[in-house]
CSV table of C-alpha atoms in Angstrom, one decimal:
chain,number,residue,atom,x,y,z
A,1,UNK,CA,-111.9,18.8,-45.7
A,2,UNK,CA,-115.2,18.8,-43.8
A,3,UNK,CA,-118.1,21.1,-43.1
A,4,UNK,CA,-116.6,21.8,-39.7
A,5,UNK,CA,-113.4,23.0,-41.4
A,6,UNK,CA,-115.6,25.4,-43.4
A,7,UNK,CA,-117.2,26.8,-40.3
A,8,UNK,CA,-114.0,26.9,-38.3
A,9,UNK,CA,-111.8,29.0,-40.5
A,10,UNK,CA,-112.1,32.6,-41.6
A,11,UNK,CA,-113.1,32.5,-45.3
A,12,UNK,CA,-114.8,34.8,-47.7
A,13,UNK,CA,-118.4,34.0,-48.7
A,14,UNK,CA,-117.2,33.0,-52.1
A,15,UNK,CA,-114.6,30.7,-50.6
A,16,UNK,CA,-117.1,29.1,-48.3
A,17,UNK,CA,-119.5,28.5,-51.1
A,18,UNK,CA,-116.8,26.8,-53.2
A,19,UNK,CA,-116.0,24.5,-50.2
A,20,UNK,CA,-119.7,23.7,-49.9
A,21,UNK,CA,-119.9,22.8,-53.6
A,22,UNK,CA,-117.0,20.5,-53.1
A,23,UNK,CA,-118.7,18.8,-50.2
A,24,UNK,CA,-121.9,18.5,-52.2
A,25,UNK,CA,-120.1,16.6,-55.0
A,26,UNK,CA,-119.9,19.6,-57.4
A,27,UNK,CA,-116.1,19.2,-57.5
A,28,UNK,CA,-115.3,20.8,-60.9
A,29,UNK,CA,-117.5,23.8,-60.1
A,30,UNK,CA,-115.8,24.1,-56.7
A,31,UNK,CA,-112.3,23.9,-58.2
A,32,UNK,CA,-113.1,26.5,-60.9
A,33,UNK,CA,-114.5,28.8,-58.3
A,34,UNK,CA,-111.5,28.6,-56.1
A,35,UNK,CA,-109.2,29.0,-59.1
A,36,UNK,CA,-110.9,32.2,-60.0
A,37,UNK,CA,-110.4,33.5,-56.5
A,38,UNK,CA,-106.8,32.4,-56.3
A,39,UNK,CA,-106.0,34.2,-59.6
A,40,UNK,CA,-106.3,37.5,-57.7
A,41,UNK,CA,-103.3,36.3,-55.6
A,42,UNK,CA,-100.9,35.7,-58.5
A,43,UNK,CA,-99.2,39.1,-58.0
A,44,UNK,CA,-98.7,38.3,-54.3
A,45,UNK,CA,-97.2,34.9,-55.1
A,46,UNK,CA,-95.0,36.5,-57.7
A,47,UNK,CA,-93.6,39.1,-55.2
A,48,UNK,CA,-93.1,36.4,-52.6
A,49,UNK,CA,-91.2,34.3,-55.1
A,50,UNK,CA,-88.9,37.3,-56.0
A,51,UNK,CA,-88.2,37.9,-52.3
A,52,UNK,CA,-87.5,34.2,-51.7
A,53,UNK,CA,-85.0,34.2,-54.5
A,54,UNK,CA,-83.3,37.3,-53.2
A,55,UNK,CA,-83.0,35.6,-49.8
A,56,UNK,CA,-81.3,32.6,-51.3
A,57,UNK,CA,-84.3,30.3,-51.2
A,58,UNK,CA,-84.3,29.2,-54.8
A,59,UNK,CA,-86.5,26.1,-54.4
A,60,UNK,CA,-89.1,28.1,-52.5
A,61,UNK,CA,-88.9,30.8,-55.1
A,62,UNK,CA,-89.5,28.4,-57.9
A,63,UNK,CA,-92.5,26.8,-56.0
A,64,UNK,CA,-94.1,30.2,-55.4
A,65,UNK,CA,-93.6,31.3,-59.0
A,66,UNK,CA,-95.0,28.0,-60.2
A,67,UNK,CA,-98.0,28.6,-57.9
A,68,UNK,CA,-98.5,32.0,-59.4
A,69,UNK,CA,-98.5,30.6,-62.9
A,70,UNK,CA,-100.8,27.7,-61.8
A,71,UNK,CA,-103.5,30.2,-60.8
A,72,UNK,CA,-102.8,32.7,-63.6
A,73,UNK,CA,-101.0,31.1,-66.6
A,74,UNK,CA,-100.9,34.5,-68.3
A,75,UNK,CA,-99.0,36.3,-65.6
A,76,UNK,CA,-96.1,37.4,-67.7
A,77,UNK,CA,-93.9,38.7,-64.9
A,78,UNK,CA,-94.1,35.5,-62.9
A,79,UNK,CA,-93.2,33.5,-66.1
A,80,UNK,CA,-90.2,35.7,-66.8
A,81,UNK,CA,-89.0,35.4,-63.2
A,82,UNK,CA,-89.4,31.7,-63.2
A,83,UNK,CA,-87.5,31.4,-66.5
A,84,UNK,CA,-84.7,33.5,-65.2
A,85,UNK,CA,-84.3,31.4,-62.1
A,86,UNK,CA,-84.4,28.2,-64.2
A,87,UNK,CA,-81.5,29.5,-66.3
A,88,UNK,CA,-79.3,30.7,-63.4
A,89,UNK,CA,-77.3,28.9,-60.8
A,90,UNK,CA,-78.6,29.2,-57.2
A,91,UNK,CA,-77.2,32.5,-55.8
A,92,UNK,CA,-75.5,30.9,-52.8
A,93,UNK,CA,-73.4,28.8,-55.2
A,94,UNK,CA,-71.7,31.9,-56.6
A,95,UNK,CA,-70.9,33.6,-53.2
A,96,UNK,CA,-67.3,34.9,-53.2
A,97,UNK,CA,-66.8,33.8,-49.6
A,98,UNK,CA,-68.2,30.3,-49.9
A,99,UNK,CA,-64.8,28.7,-49.9
A,100,UNK,CA,-63.7,30.3,-46.6
A,101,UNK,CA,-60.8,32.7,-45.9
A,102,UNK,CA,-58.6,30.9,-48.4
A,103,UNK,CA,-60.6,29.4,-51.3
A,104,UNK,CA,-57.4,28.3,-53.0
A,105,UNK,CA,-56.6,25.9,-50.1
A,106,UNK,CA,-58.6,22.7,-50.8
A,107,UNK,CA,-60.2,22.8,-47.3
A,108,UNK,CA,-63.9,23.4,-47.6
A,109,UNK,CA,-65.4,21.5,-50.6
A,110,UNK,CA,-67.9,23.7,-52.4
A,111,UNK,CA,-69.5,23.9,-55.9
A,112,UNK,CA,-67.0,25.4,-58.3
A,113,UNK,CA,-64.0,24.9,-56.0
A,114,UNK,CA,-60.6,25.3,-57.9
A,115,UNK,CA,-59.3,21.9,-56.8
A,116,UNK,CA,-61.5,19.6,-58.9
A,117,UNK,CA,-59.5,16.4,-58.0
A,118,UNK,CA,-60.1,17.2,-54.3
A,119,UNK,CA,-63.8,17.6,-54.9
A,120,UNK,CA,-63.8,14.2,-56.6
A,121,UNK,CA,-62.1,12.6,-53.6
A,122,UNK,CA,-64.7,14.1,-51.3
A,123,UNK,CA,-67.6,13.0,-53.4
A,124,UNK,CA,-66.2,9.5,-53.7
A,125,UNK,CA,-66.3,9.1,-49.9
A,126,UNK,CA,-70.0,9.8,-49.9
A,127,UNK,CA,-70.6,7.6,-52.9
A,128,UNK,CA,-68.9,4.7,-51.0
A,129,UNK,CA,-71.3,5.3,-48.1
A,130,UNK,CA,-74.6,5.2,-50.0
A,131,UNK,CA,-75.3,1.5,-49.6
A,132,UNK,CA,-74.1,1.5,-46.0
A,133,UNK,CA,-76.7,4.1,-44.9
A,134,UNK,CA,-79.6,3.0,-47.1
A,135,UNK,CA,-82.8,3.3,-45.1
A,136,UNK,CA,-81.1,4.8,-42.0
A,137,UNK,CA,-81.4,8.1,-40.2
A,138,UNK,CA,-78.0,9.7,-40.8
A,139,UNK,CA,-76.0,12.6,-39.2
A,140,UNK,CA,-73.5,14.2,-41.6
A,141,UNK,CA,-70.9,15.7,-39.2
A,142,UNK,CA,-68.7,18.5,-40.6
A,143,UNK,CA,-71.1,18.7,-43.5
A,144,UNK,CA,-69.7,22.0,-44.9
A,145,UNK,CA,-71.7,23.2,-47.8
A,146,UNK,CA,-73.9,20.0,-47.6
A,147,UNK,CA,-73.0,18.5,-51.0
A,148,UNK,CA,-72.4,15.1,-49.2
A,149,UNK,CA,-75.6,15.5,-47.2
A,150,UNK,CA,-77.5,15.9,-50.4
A,151,UNK,CA,-75.9,12.7,-51.8
A,152,UNK,CA,-76.8,10.8,-48.7
A,153,UNK,CA,-80.5,11.7,-49.1
A,154,UNK,CA,-80.5,9.5,-52.2
A,155,UNK,CA,-80.5,6.4,-50.1
A,156,UNK,CA,-81.0,7.4,-46.4
A,157,UNK,CA,-84.3,7.8,-44.8
A,158,UNK,CA,-83.3,11.2,-43.4
A,159,UNK,CA,-80.2,13.3,-43.2
A,160,UNK,CA,-79.2,16.0,-40.8
A,161,UNK,CA,-75.9,17.9,-41.4
A,162,UNK,CA,-73.9,19.8,-38.8
A,163,UNK,CA,-71.0,22.2,-39.3
A,164,UNK,CA,-69.2,24.9,-37.3
A,165,UNK,CA,-69.2,27.2,-40.3
A,166,UNK,CA,-71.7,30.1,-40.2
A,167,UNK,CA,-72.6,31.0,-43.7
A,168,UNK,CA,-72.8,34.7,-44.6
A,169,UNK,CA,-76.1,36.2,-45.6
A,170,UNK,CA,-77.4,34.8,-48.9
A,171,UNK,CA,-74.9,31.9,-49.0
A,172,UNK,CA,-76.8,29.3,-46.9
A,173,UNK,CA,-76.8,26.1,-49.0
A,174,UNK,CA,-80.1,24.7,-50.2
A,175,UNK,CA,-80.3,21.3,-52.0
A,176,UNK,CA,-83.0,19.6,-53.9
A,177,UNK,CA,-83.1,16.6,-51.5
A,178,UNK,CA,-83.6,19.1,-48.6
A,179,UNK,CA,-81.2,17.6,-46.1
A,180,UNK,CA,-81.6,19.5,-42.8
A,181,UNK,CA,-78.5,21.5,-42.3
A,182,UNK,CA,-77.5,23.2,-39.0
A,183,UNK,CA,-74.6,25.7,-38.9
A,184,UNK,CA,-72.6,27.1,-36.0
A,185,UNK,CA,-72.6,23.7,-34.4
A,186,UNK,CA,-69.6,22.7,-32.3
A,187,UNK,CA,-69.1,18.9,-32.3
A,188,UNK,CA,-66.9,19.1,-29.2
A,189,UNK,CA,-69.6,20.7,-27.0
A,190,UNK,CA,-73.1,20.7,-28.7
A,191,UNK,CA,-75.6,17.9,-28.4
A,192,UNK,CA,-76.6,15.7,-31.3
A,193,UNK,CA,-79.9,14.1,-32.0
A,194,UNK,CA,-80.4,10.3,-31.9
A,195,UNK,CA,-79.9,8.6,-35.2
A,196,UNK,CA,-78.8,5.3,-36.7
A,197,UNK,CA,-75.5,6.3,-38.2
A,198,UNK,CA,-73.0,9.2,-38.4
A,199,UNK,CA,-70.7,10.2,-41.2
A,200,UNK,CA,-67.6,12.1,-40.3
A,201,UNK,CA,-65.4,12.7,-43.3
A,202,UNK,CA,-62.3,14.9,-43.0
A,203,UNK,CA,-63.6,16.6,-39.8
A,204,UNK,CA,-62.0,14.9,-36.8
A,205,UNK,CA,-58.6,16.4,-37.5
A,206,UNK,CA,-60.2,19.9,-37.0
A,207,UNK,CA,-61.6,19.2,-33.5
A,208,UNK,CA,-59.7,20.6,-30.5
A,209,UNK,CA,-61.1,17.9,-28.3
A,210,UNK,CA,-61.7,15.1,-30.8
A,211,UNK,CA,-62.0,12.3,-28.2
A,212,UNK,CA,-64.8,14.1,-26.4
A,213,UNK,CA,-66.5,14.7,-29.7
A,214,UNK,CA,-66.3,11.0,-30.6
A,215,UNK,CA,-67.8,10.0,-27.3
A,216,UNK,CA,-70.7,12.4,-27.9
A,217,UNK,CA,-71.2,11.0,-31.4
A,218,UNK,CA,-71.3,7.4,-30.2
A,219,UNK,CA,-74.0,8.3,-27.6
A,220,UNK,CA,-76.2,9.3,-30.6
A,221,UNK,CA,-75.6,6.5,-33.1
A,222,UNK,CA,-74.6,2.9,-33.3
A,223,UNK,CA,-72.6,3.2,-36.6
A,224,UNK,CA,-69.8,5.7,-37.5
A,225,UNK,CA,-68.3,6.0,-40.9
A,226,UNK,CA,-65.3,8.2,-40.8
A,227,UNK,CA,-62.1,9.2,-42.7
A,228,UNK,CA,-59.0,11.0,-41.5
A,229,UNK,CA,-56.2,12.5,-43.7
A,230,UNK,CA,-52.8,11.0,-43.9
A,231,UNK,CA,-50.7,13.2,-41.6
A,232,UNK,CA,-47.6,12.8,-43.7
A,233,UNK,CA,-49.2,14.3,-46.8
A,234,UNK,CA,-52.0,16.3,-45.4
A,235,UNK,CA,-51.0,17.1,-41.8
A,236,UNK,CA,-51.0,20.4,-39.9
A,237,UNK,CA,-47.7,21.3,-41.6
A,238,UNK,CA,-49.6,21.5,-44.8
A,239,UNK,CA,-53.0,22.6,-43.6
A,240,UNK,CA,-53.2,25.2,-40.7
A,241,UNK,CA,-56.8,24.2,-40.0
A,242,UNK,CA,-55.8,20.7,-38.9
A,243,UNK,CA,-55.1,20.4,-35.1
A,244,UNK,CA,-54.8,16.6,-34.9
A,245,UNK,CA,-52.1,14.6,-36.7
A,246,UNK,CA,-53.2,11.1,-35.7
A,247,UNK,CA,-51.6,8.2,-37.5
A,248,UNK,CA,-53.8,5.3,-38.6
A,249,UNK,CA,-53.3,3.3,-35.3
A,250,UNK,CA,-54.3,6.3,-33.2
A,251,UNK,CA,-57.3,7.1,-35.4
A,252,UNK,CA,-58.6,3.5,-35.2
A,253,UNK,CA,-58.0,3.4,-31.4
A,254,UNK,CA,-59.8,6.7,-30.8
A,255,UNK,CA,-62.6,5.9,-33.1
A,256,UNK,CA,-63.5,2.6,-31.5
A,257,UNK,CA,-62.8,3.3,-27.8
């Protein structure tokens, strides 16, 4: 903050005076003055918080409602809205279409999915990976709802997730670790950013041109950590969304060529 900043922005006289007090060393007076001005915006912040919640942005909603209470601790409506959000699951997690066209088929892993053992298997893959990607920039390919991308943020420097799925309105996943998730992304044709490592768990079997996708992935990273379902027990005869039934030898050859 500088005197130039004071002059270069459009501020009310009271706002400008508070900044000047700050620059003059009267910091507590400056803070109290700005806090008094900001209290008038508590209603605006509350309404923004409610809108953010309705749009599925629960973290943003909680931040906005917290800001409303920070400037006006007695704002009863903002307090009630924040308490309600604190006690409810994020709206996107309860979407009826989150599991895809057939939620009973353990295909897309999602919070509350009926096949708990499958969810455990999916989570274990990411848990295994945490020490391998520590401190790295990571791409999570076929990230689905982003539960694994969130896990990777616990050790990775950054995480970007990509998935072909296009979430319906209000069901776009949002996670506390804030991995960057991109939806409607086709691994067979769409470009990927440069990174250190890529994770591809249970996705290669879905790709119409998996060899091309793998070549594209290797152009972006120097490390790929991948898994592929056993075609005997989880092949296309069991899951209609699988288009490749590679055996282990084929998978290893295609992954490393």
